[in-house]
GROMACS .gro file of C-alpha atoms in nm:
model
  475
    1MET     CA    1   0.905   0.176   1.369
    2ARG     CA    2   1.242   0.103   1.208
    3LYS     CA    3   1.239   0.170   0.835
    4ILE     CA    4   1.572   0.011   0.744
    5ILE     CA    5   1.442  -0.301   0.567
    6LEU     CA    6   1.166  -0.107   0.396
    7MET     CA    7   1.439   0.113   0.250
    8ALA     CA    8   1.521  -0.165   0.007
    9SER     CA    9   1.186  -0.129  -0.168
   10LEU     CA   10   1.217   0.248  -0.159
   11VAL     CA   11   1.561   0.235  -0.314
   12MET     CA   12   1.443   0.010  -0.598
   13GLY     CA   13   1.184   0.276  -0.677
   14LEU     CA   14   1.447   0.547  -0.657
   15LEU     CA   15   1.656   0.358  -0.907
   16VAL     CA   16   1.377   0.390  -1.161
   17THR     CA   17   1.326   0.764  -1.119
   18ASN     CA   18   1.694   0.851  -1.079
   19ARG     CA   19   1.841   0.623  -1.346
   20ALA     CA   20   1.850   0.906  -1.601
   21GLU     CA   21   2.044   1.125  -1.358
   22ALA     CA   22   2.292   0.847  -1.295
   23GLN     CA   23   2.343   0.797  -1.668
   24GLN     CA   24   2.459   1.158  -1.702
   25GLU     CA   25   2.776   1.064  -1.508
   26PRO     CA   26   3.059   0.876  -1.683
   27ARG     CA   27   2.978   0.506  -1.667
   28ARG     CA   28   3.207   0.312  -1.436
   29GLN     CA   29   3.437   0.063  -1.595
   30VAL     CA   30   3.276  -0.280  -1.588
   31MET     CA   31   3.455  -0.499  -1.335
   32LEU     CA   32   3.415  -0.853  -1.212
   33ASP     CA   33   3.170  -0.869  -0.924
   34LYS     CA   34   3.289  -0.949  -0.574
   35VAL     CA   35   3.114  -1.113  -0.278
   36VAL     CA   36   3.111  -0.855   0.001
   37ALA     CA   37   2.924  -1.056   0.264
   38VAL     CA   38   2.730  -1.378   0.321
   39VAL     CA   39   2.427  -1.416   0.549
   40GLY     CA   40   2.285  -1.766   0.585
   41GLY     CA   41   2.267  -1.890   0.227
   42SER     CA   42   2.257  -1.543   0.066
   43SER     CA   43   2.545  -1.335  -0.063
   44ILE     CA   44   2.579  -0.959  -0.105
   45LEU     CA   45   2.764  -0.860  -0.422
   46HIS     CA   46   2.967  -0.544  -0.462
   47SER     CA   47   2.743  -0.435  -0.752
   48GLU     CA   48   2.432  -0.473  -0.537
   49LEU     CA   49   2.595  -0.277  -0.254
   50ARG     CA   50   2.716  -0.003  -0.489
   51GLU     CA   51   2.374   0.030  -0.651
   52TYR     CA   52   2.204   0.059  -0.311
   53ALA     CA   53   2.458   0.316  -0.187
   54ASP     CA   54   2.421   0.529  -0.502
   55ALA     CA   55   2.045   0.532  -0.457
   56LEU     CA   56   2.085   0.641  -0.093
   57VAL     CA   57   2.303   0.932  -0.204
   58MET     CA   58   2.043   1.038  -0.460
   59GLN     CA   59   1.769   1.009  -0.200
   60ARG     CA   60   1.962   1.234   0.040
   61ARG     CA   61   2.021   1.484  -0.238
   62GLN     CA   62   1.651   1.494  -0.328
   63MET     CA   63   1.544   1.533   0.035
   64GLY     CA   64   1.809   1.797   0.102
   65TYR     CA   65   1.991   1.637   0.394
   66THR     CA   66   2.332   1.491   0.465
   67SER     CA   67   2.443   1.206   0.690
   68ASP     CA   68   2.760   1.135   0.884
   69VAL     CA   69   2.728   0.768   0.794
   70ASP     CA   70   2.913   0.653   0.484
   71PRO     CA   71   2.647   0.548   0.225
   72MET     CA   72   2.834   0.224   0.151
   73GLU     CA   73   2.833   0.140   0.522
   74GLU     CA   74   2.465   0.229   0.560
   75ALA     CA   75   2.376   0.026   0.251
   76LEU     CA   76   2.572  -0.275   0.376
   77GLU     CA   77   2.396  -0.269   0.712
   78ALA     CA   78   2.056  -0.250   0.543
   79LEU     CA   79   2.138  -0.538   0.309
   80LEU     CA   80   2.275  -0.753   0.592
   81GLU     CA   81   1.947  -0.706   0.776
   82GLN     CA   82   1.742  -0.782   0.466
   83LYS     CA   83   1.936  -1.103   0.394
   84LEU     CA   84   1.898  -1.217   0.756
   85LEU     CA   85   1.523  -1.158   0.749
   86TYR     CA   86   1.493  -1.333   0.413
   87ASN     CA   87   1.680  -1.644   0.532
   88GLN     CA   88   1.481  -1.661   0.855
   89ALA     CA   89   1.157  -1.630   0.657
   90LEU     CA   90   1.258  -1.938   0.457
   91ILE     CA   91   1.348  -2.126   0.777
   92ASP     CA   92   1.014  -2.035   0.939
   93SER     CA   93   0.813  -2.095   0.617
   94VAL     CA   94   0.671  -1.744   0.626
   95ASP     CA   95   0.450  -1.660   0.327
   96MET     CA   96   0.579  -1.392   0.095
   97ALA     CA   97   0.396  -1.059   0.112
   98GLY     CA   98   0.425  -0.755  -0.113
   99GLY     CA   99   0.144  -0.813  -0.363
  100ASP     CA  100   0.202  -0.908  -0.725
  101VAL     CA  101   0.581  -0.938  -0.757
  102ASN     CA  102   0.555  -1.015  -1.130
  103ALA     CA  103   0.367  -0.690  -1.185
  104ARG     CA  104   0.622  -0.489  -0.987
  105VAL     CA  105   0.913  -0.648  -1.174
  106GLU     CA  106   0.758  -0.583  -1.513
  107ALA     CA  107   0.673  -0.221  -1.430
  108TYR     CA  108   1.029  -0.163  -1.304
  109VAL     CA  109   1.197  -0.319  -1.608
  110GLN     CA  110   0.963  -0.145  -1.853
  111ALA     CA  111   1.043   0.192  -1.694
  112LEU     CA  112   1.416   0.129  -1.733
  113MET     CA  113   1.378   0.019  -2.096
  114GLU     CA  114   1.178   0.330  -2.180
  115GLU     CA  115   1.442   0.548  -2.014
  116ALA     CA  116   1.718   0.368  -2.209
  117GLY     CA  117   1.537   0.410  -2.541
  118GLY     CA  118   1.446   0.050  -2.612
  119MET     CA  119   1.540  -0.307  -2.529
  120GLN     CA  120   1.857  -0.324  -2.737
  121GLU     CA  121   1.998  -0.006  -2.587
  122PHE     CA  122   1.903  -0.128  -2.241
  123GLU     CA  123   2.080  -0.463  -2.291
  124ARG     CA  124   2.388  -0.283  -2.423
  125ARG     CA  125   2.394  -0.054  -2.122
  126GLU     CA  126   2.345  -0.334  -1.867
  127HIS     CA  127   2.574  -0.581  -2.045
  128MET     CA  128   2.319  -0.863  -2.016
  129PRO     CA  129   2.007  -0.995  -2.193
  130ILE     CA  130   1.676  -0.853  -2.075
  131PHE     CA  131   1.556  -1.191  -1.942
  132ASN     CA  132   1.866  -1.220  -1.720
  133TYR     CA  133   1.812  -0.870  -1.584
  134ARG     CA  134   1.444  -0.939  -1.525
  135GLU     CA  135   1.528  -1.254  -1.326
  136MET     CA  136   1.783  -1.064  -1.118
  137VAL     CA  137   1.523  -0.799  -1.032
  138ARG     CA  138   1.262  -1.065  -0.955
  139ASN     CA  139   1.498  -1.232  -0.707
  140ARG     CA  140   1.562  -0.899  -0.536
  141PHE     CA  141   1.194  -0.808  -0.517
  142GLU     CA  142   1.104  -1.151  -0.380
  143GLU     CA  143   1.380  -1.124  -0.122
  144GLN     CA  144   1.248  -0.785  -0.011
  145ALA     CA  145   0.894  -0.920   0.011
  146TYR     CA  146   1.003  -1.215   0.225
  147ALA     CA  147   1.206  -0.985   0.449
  148GLN     CA  148   0.908  -0.755   0.500
  149SER     CA  149   0.687  -1.055   0.579
  150MET     CA  150   0.937  -1.184   0.835
  151LYS     CA  151   0.960  -0.849   1.012
  152SER     CA  152   0.581  -0.817   1.010
  153GLU     CA  153   0.557  -1.165   1.160
  154VAL     CA  154   0.778  -1.054   1.449
  155VAL     CA  155   0.615  -0.720   1.528
  156SER     CA  156   0.255  -0.826   1.459
  157LYS     CA  157   0.258  -1.036   1.775
  158VAL     CA  158   0.331  -0.728   1.988
  159THR     CA  159   0.026  -0.578   2.161
  160ILE     CA  160  -0.023  -0.299   2.410
  161VAL     CA  161  -0.271  -0.229   2.691
  162PRO     CA  162  -0.399   0.109   2.818
  163GLY     CA  163  -0.174   0.098   3.125
  164GLU     CA  164   0.133   0.080   2.901
  165VAL     CA  165   0.013   0.383   2.704
  166GLU     CA  166  -0.028   0.582   3.026
  167ARG     CA  167   0.320   0.483   3.146
  168PHE     CA  168   0.464   0.576   2.808
  169TYR     CA  169   0.300   0.919   2.829
  170ARG     CA  170   0.416   0.981   3.188
  171HIS     CA  171   0.778   0.889   3.119
  172ILE     CA  172   0.832   1.037   2.773
  173ASP     CA  173   1.025   1.362   2.752
  174LYS     CA  174   0.756   1.625   2.704
  175ASP     CA  175   0.972   1.790   2.438
  176SER     CA  176   0.943   1.462   2.245
  177LEU     CA  177   0.563   1.470   2.234
  178PRO     CA  178   0.441   1.531   1.880
  179MET     CA  179   0.256   1.840   1.768
  180ILE     CA  180  -0.086   1.739   1.640
  181GLY     CA  181  -0.178   1.949   1.340
  182GLU     CA  182  -0.510   2.119   1.280
  183GLN     CA  183  -0.788   1.859   1.278
  184TYR     CA  184  -1.135   1.859   1.125
  185VAL     CA  185  -1.458   1.707   1.249
  186TYR     CA  186  -1.724   1.682   0.981
  187ALA     CA  187  -2.047   1.514   0.884
  188HIS     CA  188  -2.169   1.401   0.544
  189ILE     CA  189  -2.474   1.288   0.351
  190THR     CA  190  -2.405   1.055   0.058
  191LYS     CA  191  -2.624   0.950  -0.232
  192PHE     CA  192  -2.559   0.689  -0.497
  193PRO     CA  193  -2.737   0.728  -0.831
  194ALA     CA  194  -3.092   0.597  -0.816
  195SER     CA  195  -3.011   0.399  -1.130
  196LEU     CA  196  -2.748   0.191  -0.946
  197LYS     CA  197  -2.937  -0.133  -1.011
  198ASP     CA  198  -2.962  -0.050  -1.382
  199ALA     CA  199  -2.589   0.026  -1.393
  200GLN     CA  200  -2.512  -0.300  -1.214
  201GLN     CA  201  -2.723  -0.490  -1.464
  202ARG     CA  202  -2.539  -0.322  -1.754
  203THR     CA  203  -2.210  -0.427  -1.596
  204ARG     CA  204  -2.329  -0.786  -1.557
  205GLU     CA  205  -2.438  -0.795  -1.921
  206ARG     CA  206  -2.096  -0.670  -2.037
  207LEU     CA  207  -1.923  -0.942  -1.839
  208LEU     CA  208  -2.164  -1.209  -1.964
  209ASP     CA  209  -2.081  -1.106  -2.319
  210MET     CA  210  -1.708  -1.129  -2.245
  211ARG     CA  211  -1.750  -1.468  -2.082
  212GLU     CA  212  -1.938  -1.595  -2.387
  213ARG     CA  213  -1.663  -1.471  -2.618
  214VAL     CA  214  -1.399  -1.655  -2.415
  215ILE     CA  215  -1.594  -1.981  -2.385
  216THR     CA  216  -1.674  -1.991  -2.757
  217GLY     CA  217  -1.313  -1.921  -2.847
  218GLN     CA  218  -1.379  -1.585  -3.013
  219THR     CA  219  -1.135  -1.393  -2.790
  220GLN     CA  220  -0.870  -1.484  -2.537
  221PHE     CA  221  -0.944  -1.397  -2.174
  222SER     CA  222  -0.612  -1.211  -2.141
  223VAL     CA  223  -0.694  -0.987  -2.438
  224LEU     CA  224  -1.029  -0.882  -2.290
  225ALA     CA  225  -0.865  -0.823  -1.952
  226ARG     CA  226  -0.609  -0.587  -2.106
  227MET     CA  227  -0.881  -0.400  -2.293
  228TYR     CA  228  -1.152  -0.365  -2.030
  229SER     CA  229  -1.053  -0.466  -1.675
  230ILE     CA  230  -1.013  -0.175  -1.431
  231ASP     CA  231  -0.787  -0.376  -1.200
  232GLY     CA  232  -0.411  -0.319  -1.193
  233SER     CA  233  -0.361  -0.672  -1.324
  234ALA     CA  234  -0.510  -0.566  -1.659
  235MET     CA  235  -0.167  -0.487  -1.805
  236TYR     CA  236  -0.071  -0.852  -1.742
  237GLY     CA  237  -0.381  -0.996  -1.904
  238GLY     CA  238  -0.565  -1.006  -1.573
  239GLU     CA  239  -0.317  -1.254  -1.422
  240MET     CA  240  -0.242  -1.225  -1.051
  241GLU     CA  241   0.035  -1.363  -0.835
  242PRO     CA  242  -0.039  -1.727  -0.734
  243ALA     CA  243  -0.187  -1.731  -0.382
  244PRO     CA  244  -0.391  -1.953  -0.147
  245ALA     CA  245  -0.768  -1.912  -0.158
  246SER     CA  246  -0.758  -1.739   0.180
  247TYR     CA  247  -0.566  -1.451   0.016
  248PHE     CA  248  -0.875  -1.350  -0.182
  249VAL     CA  249  -1.200  -1.199  -0.053
  250ARG     CA  250  -1.455  -1.468   0.029
  251PRO     CA  251  -1.687  -1.456  -0.277
  252PHE     CA  252  -1.385  -1.456  -0.509
  253ALA     CA  253  -1.224  -1.746  -0.321
  254GLU     CA  254  -1.544  -1.951  -0.321
  255ALA     CA  255  -1.580  -1.912  -0.699
  256LEU     CA  256  -1.213  -1.997  -0.750
  257GLU     CA  257  -1.238  -2.317  -0.547
  258LYS     CA  258  -1.521  -2.444  -0.769
  259LEU     CA  259  -1.321  -2.409  -1.092
  260ARG     CA  260  -1.101  -2.656  -1.273
  261PRO     CA  261  -0.800  -2.533  -1.475
  262GLY     CA  262  -0.919  -2.371  -1.797
  263GLN     CA  263  -1.270  -2.297  -1.672
  264VAL     CA  264  -1.423  -1.950  -1.648
  265SER     CA  265  -1.648  -1.858  -1.356
  266GLU     CA  266  -1.994  -1.711  -1.359
  267ILE     CA  267  -2.015  -1.344  -1.257
  268VAL     CA  268  -1.879  -1.290  -0.905
  269GLU     CA  269  -1.976  -0.984  -0.703
  270THR     CA  270  -1.735  -0.862  -0.434
  271GLU     CA  271  -1.680  -0.537  -0.248
  272PHE     CA  272  -1.453  -0.432  -0.536
  273GLY     CA  273  -1.709  -0.476  -0.813
  274PHE     CA  274  -1.802  -0.754  -1.056
  275HIS     CA  275  -1.558  -1.020  -1.182
  276ILE     CA  276  -1.524  -1.314  -1.410
  277ILE     CA  277  -1.235  -1.548  -1.322
  278GLU     CA  278  -1.031  -1.791  -1.529
  279LEU     CA  279  -0.838  -2.056  -1.335
  280ILE     CA  280  -0.502  -2.126  -1.504
  281GLU     CA  281  -0.358  -2.390  -1.270
  282ILE     CA  282  -0.330  -2.500  -0.908
  283ILE     CA  283   0.022  -2.514  -0.765
  284GLY     CA  284   0.015  -2.687  -0.427
  285ASP     CA  285  -0.231  -2.482  -0.224
  286LYS     CA  286  -0.196  -2.177  -0.451
  287TYR     CA  287  -0.430  -2.072  -0.727
  288ARG     CA  288  -0.293  -1.912  -1.043
  289CYS     CA  289  -0.574  -1.723  -1.212
  290ARG     CA  290  -0.680  -1.428  -1.425
  291HIS     CA  291  -0.978  -1.202  -1.369
  292ILE     CA  292  -1.162  -0.914  -1.528
  293LEU     CA  293  -1.298  -0.650  -1.290
  294LEU     CA  294  -1.568  -0.399  -1.381
  295ARG     CA  295  -1.764  -0.151  -1.173
  296PRO     CA  296  -2.097   0.008  -1.259
  297THR     CA  297  -2.066   0.324  -1.466
  298PHE     CA  298  -2.323   0.599  -1.504
  299THR     CA  299  -2.428   0.854  -1.759
  300ARG     CA  300  -2.385   1.223  -1.680
  301ASP     CA  301  -2.759   1.260  -1.617
  302GLU     CA  302  -2.758   0.964  -1.379
  303LEU     CA  303  -2.476   1.122  -1.179
  304LEU     CA  304  -2.642   1.464  -1.170
  305GLN     CA  305  -2.972   1.332  -1.032
  306PRO     CA  306  -2.847   1.266  -0.673
  307ALA     CA  307  -2.636   1.584  -0.689
  308HIS     CA  308  -2.948   1.793  -0.758
  309GLN     CA  309  -3.130   1.618  -0.473
  310LEU     CA  310  -2.848   1.692  -0.228
  311ASP     CA  311  -2.832   2.057  -0.337
  312SER     CA  312  -3.203   2.087  -0.256
  313ILE     CA  313  -3.143   1.928   0.085
  314ALA     CA  314  -2.852   2.167   0.151
  315ARG     CA  315  -3.074   2.468   0.075
  316LEU     CA  316  -3.334   2.347   0.323
  317ILE     CA  317  -3.066   2.302   0.590
  318ARG     CA  318  -2.931   2.653   0.532
  319LYS     CA  319  -3.284   2.794   0.570
  320ASP     CA  320  -3.325   2.604   0.900
  321SER     CA  321  -3.616   2.414   0.749
  322LEU     CA  322  -3.433   2.088   0.813
  323THR     CA  323  -3.144   1.990   1.041
  324PHE     CA  324  -2.840   1.819   0.898
  325GLU     CA  325  -2.889   1.534   1.148
  326ASP     CA  326  -3.248   1.470   1.035
  327ALA     CA  327  -3.145   1.493   0.670
  328ALA     CA  328  -2.868   1.238   0.723
  329LEU     CA  329  -3.110   0.997   0.889
  330ARG     CA  330  -3.373   1.037   0.617
  331PHE     CA  331  -3.166   1.062   0.300
  332SER     CA  332  -2.807   0.939   0.341
  333ASP     CA  333  -2.701   0.613   0.178
  334ASP     CA  334  -2.420   0.569   0.431
  335ALA     CA  335  -2.560   0.322   0.683
  336SER     CA  336  -2.261   0.363   0.918
  337THR     CA  337  -2.312   0.738   0.974
  338LYS     CA  338  -2.680   0.819   0.911
  339HIS     CA  339  -2.783   0.729   1.266
  340ASN     CA  340  -2.525   0.955   1.434
  341GLY     CA  341  -2.597   1.277   1.250
  342GLY     CA  342  -2.371   1.190   0.958
  343ILE     CA  343  -2.052   1.232   1.167
  344VAL     CA  344  -1.764   1.080   0.970
  345SER     CA  345  -1.523   0.842   1.148
  346ASN     CA  346  -1.237   0.615   1.048
  347HIS     CA  347  -1.459   0.310   1.099
  348ASP     CA  348  -1.475   0.235   0.725
  349VAL     CA  349  -1.099   0.267   0.681
  350LEU     CA  350  -1.025   0.040   0.977
  351ALA     CA  351  -1.275  -0.218   0.857
  352ARG     CA  352  -1.128  -0.205   0.508
  353MET     CA  353  -0.781  -0.268   0.654
  354GLY     CA  354  -0.909  -0.551   0.873
  355VAL     CA  355  -0.789  -0.384   1.195
  356TYR     CA  356  -1.119  -0.259   1.334
  357ASP     CA  357  -1.114  -0.291   1.714
  358GLY     CA  358  -1.444  -0.150   1.834
  359ALA     CA  359  -1.499   0.200   1.964
  360ARG     CA  360  -1.151   0.217   2.117
  361LEU     CA  361  -0.987   0.283   1.780
  362THR     CA  362  -1.263   0.492   1.629
  363ALA     CA  363  -1.161   0.851   1.556
  364THR     CA  364  -1.366   1.145   1.426
  365ARG     CA  365  -1.082   1.399   1.398
  366PHE     CA  366  -0.890   1.414   1.073
  367LEU     CA  367  -0.560   1.578   0.984
  368LYS     CA  368  -0.495   1.720   0.640
  369GLU     CA  369  -0.281   1.417   0.557
  370ASP     CA  370  -0.575   1.186   0.639
  371PHE     CA  371  -0.738   1.299   0.316
  372GLY     CA  372  -0.628   1.148  -0.014
  373ALA     CA  373  -0.531   0.804  -0.140
  374GLN     CA  374  -0.302   0.714   0.150
  375GLY     CA  375  -0.519   0.850   0.431
  376GLY     CA  376  -0.840   0.682   0.324
  377LYS     CA  377  -1.069   0.985   0.322
  378ALA     CA  378  -1.153   1.146  -0.010
  379LEU     CA  379  -0.945   1.446  -0.112
  380GLU     CA  380  -1.269   1.598  -0.244
  381ASP     CA  381  -1.392   1.606   0.117
  382TYR     CA  382  -1.095   1.818   0.222
  383ASN     CA  383  -1.138   2.054  -0.074
  384ALA     CA  384  -1.503   2.106   0.020
  385LEU     CA  385  -1.425   2.160   0.390
  386MET     CA  386  -1.163   2.426   0.310
  387ASN     CA  387  -1.439   2.652   0.175
  388LEU     CA  388  -1.658   2.624   0.486
  389LYS     CA  389  -1.681   2.792   0.823
  390ILE     CA  390  -1.785   2.591   1.127
  391GLY     CA  391  -2.153   2.497   1.094
  392GLU     CA  392  -2.174   2.560   0.719
  393VAL     CA  393  -2.287   2.304   0.461
  394SER     CA  394  -2.125   2.255   0.121
  395ASP     CA  395  -2.279   2.229  -0.222
  396SER     CA  396  -2.291   1.878  -0.367
  397TYR     CA  397  -1.986   1.730  -0.535
  398GLN     CA  398  -1.885   1.405  -0.701
  399THR     CA  399  -1.657   1.160  -0.524
  400THR     CA  400  -1.607   0.787  -0.471
  401ASP     CA  401  -1.618   0.555  -0.171
  402LEU     CA  402  -1.328   0.330  -0.064
  403MET     CA  403  -1.428   0.074  -0.326
  404GLY     CA  404  -1.424   0.331  -0.606
  405ASN     CA  405  -1.804   0.350  -0.643
  406GLN     CA  406  -1.922   0.686  -0.775
  407MET     CA  407  -2.154   0.896  -0.559
  408SER     CA  408  -2.258   1.250  -0.470
  409LYS     CA  409  -2.204   1.408  -0.130
  410ILE     CA  410  -2.255   1.717   0.083
  411VAL     CA  411  -2.053   1.786   0.399
  412LYS     CA  412  -2.092   1.999   0.709
  413LEU     CA  413  -1.789   2.135   0.895
  414VAL     CA  414  -1.866   2.052   1.258
  415ASP     CA  415  -1.548   2.170   1.431
  416ILE     CA  416  -1.182   2.260   1.384
  417ILE     CA  417  -0.937   2.155   1.654
  418PRO     CA  418  -0.631   2.385   1.651
  419SER     CA  419  -0.275   2.252   1.646
  420HIS     CA  420  -0.161   2.138   1.989
  421VAL     CA  421   0.086   1.919   2.175
  422ALA     CA  422  -0.047   1.562   2.201
  423SER     CA  423  -0.232   1.491   2.526
  424LEU     CA  424  -0.355   1.165   2.676
  425GLU     CA  425  -0.710   1.297   2.697
  426ASP     CA  426  -0.747   1.425   2.340
  427ASP     CA  427  -0.499   1.217   2.140
  428TYR     CA  428  -0.500   0.873   2.301
  429ILE     CA  429  -0.502   0.681   1.972
  430ARG     CA  430  -0.196   0.864   1.837
  431LEU     CA  431  -0.009   0.818   2.165
  432GLU     CA  432  -0.108   0.452   2.162
  433GLU     CA  433   0.047   0.424   1.815
  434MET     CA  434   0.370   0.582   1.944
  435ALA     CA  435   0.383   0.352   2.248
  436LEU     CA  436   0.311   0.044   2.034
  437THR     CA  437   0.577   0.145   1.782
  438GLN     CA  438   0.834   0.186   2.059
  439LYS     CA  439   0.748  -0.156   2.202
  440GLN     CA  440   0.763  -0.314   1.855
  441GLU     CA  441   1.106  -0.158   1.794
  442ARG     CA  442   1.242  -0.299   2.118
  443THR     CA  443   1.094  -0.643   2.050
  444TYR     CA  444   1.233  -0.644   1.697
  445GLU     CA  445   1.580  -0.529   1.810
  446ALA     CA  446   1.594  -0.811   2.067
  447TRP     CA  447   1.481  -1.065   1.803
  448LEU     CA  448   1.733  -0.932   1.549
  449ASN     CA  449   2.023  -0.947   1.794
  450ASP     CA  450   1.933  -1.306   1.880
  451LYS     CA  451   1.930  -1.404   1.512
  452LYS     CA  452   2.263  -1.225   1.450
  453SER     CA  453   2.426  -1.450   1.708
  454SER     CA  454   2.276  -1.773   1.573
  455MET     CA  455   2.289  -1.723   1.193
  456TYR     CA  456   2.603  -1.761   0.984
  457ILE     CA  457   2.734  -1.415   0.890
  458TYR     CA  458   3.059  -1.343   0.706
  459ILE     CA  459   3.179  -0.996   0.601
  460ASP     CA  460   3.485  -0.947   0.382
  461PRO     CA  461   3.763  -0.788   0.595
  462GLU     CA  462   3.778  -0.491   0.357
  463TYR     CA  463   3.420  -0.396   0.452
  464ARG     CA  464   3.435  -0.453   0.828
  465THR     CA  465   3.390  -0.129   1.024
  466GLU     CA  466   3.364  -0.040   1.389
  467ARG     CA  467   2.998   0.062   1.340
  468LEU     CA  468   2.910  -0.288   1.213
  469ARG     CA  469   3.105  -0.441   1.502
  470GLU     CA  470   2.917  -0.231   1.757
  471LYS     CA  471   2.585  -0.336   1.604
  472GLY     CA  472   2.671  -0.706   1.634
  473TRP     CA  473   2.721  -0.790   1.266
  474ILE     CA  474   3.087  -0.879   1.316
  475LYS     CA  475   3.135  -1.172   1.555
   0.00000   0.00000   0.00000
């Protein structure tokens, strides 16, 4: 799928990490800004274009590649597309995505201030007050978020059927088929501490105490959130970006809808843990609120108890006194795998992402990159599997589930599928992803070209190039 509009977010991140490197070069003479282009009701300033192009150069340098495309030209094309998407999102009343923009803005600005050596030095370097700079960054982040939402709105409507996947596979250049890396099939047995209910009760009692302190005026909700909440919103006093109730998981939303501004909820249990919520205000259909999130915690002895039990089970399996499949059925706390011999699938990841589509999308083969924060499977699983031969069972180890709940686990390496060229029989899901991506790209390109012809676009003559003309930006 095209990455050009997502590059804007990437570049903003690059600007944080590469700012120090940029400061080592002589600072350019401050000049009056110039409007380079206008798309709909949005303008592109020379400073914005220059900043984007500089970040692209740094990105290329870090990744060790060069491009024949002038970075200023590439940056202008990316910004033209972003502005078009942003303006169309406003026309179509598309909701802004991208999570907590306030949190992203604050993290970005704080990183720059730390790099500069404080607020005063930062303001001197940027030639503007911090609140002006923060507002400029907020506008850019919001624009990016709207643009991403608009593109998602276009491509999310694209679907694909098995016949299209087969045609894609038959007509694709076989040299273009991807190499599928080594894959692992494995089974697991999981155990939560037997004292889970006690730990949950301790968590509830902590939150009840916090709620009492807020209600009686002893402590502000935001102070307790900063001190104790394990959610990313803690650094902002527990405050989240205003959003409709439907944005939140159901138990959280139901509690929120019962509150009046200034009220604090009872304890709310969700898949993420236990919360108390303070409603700040209601803006239209959006709720502005704070929350404190806690999860059950365990003592070392409580964590070791299921680990010892699993080690005993592993010894029995190795002695052939018990099969792994029977052990999974009898002892595993994972209801989704215990009835199929403990075989691990991507069912939990798909369900968590809200894209579960029955058995058709279920996979039991995992690449190395499928393990870790981005892939969904625990990195500890991969580390354990690397020490096993096919058929062997690991010792117990500590890990967490997708919700961050602590547990113990043993795994069995069932099979290793060697690297191979993707085939329709063995790698249907990955080929389906490729075919869908190709169809989405074509749909998006057709949509984008249509919008280019209907939306007002002006580019300063100095910045008009043949490449932009060929791509339809110059009318």
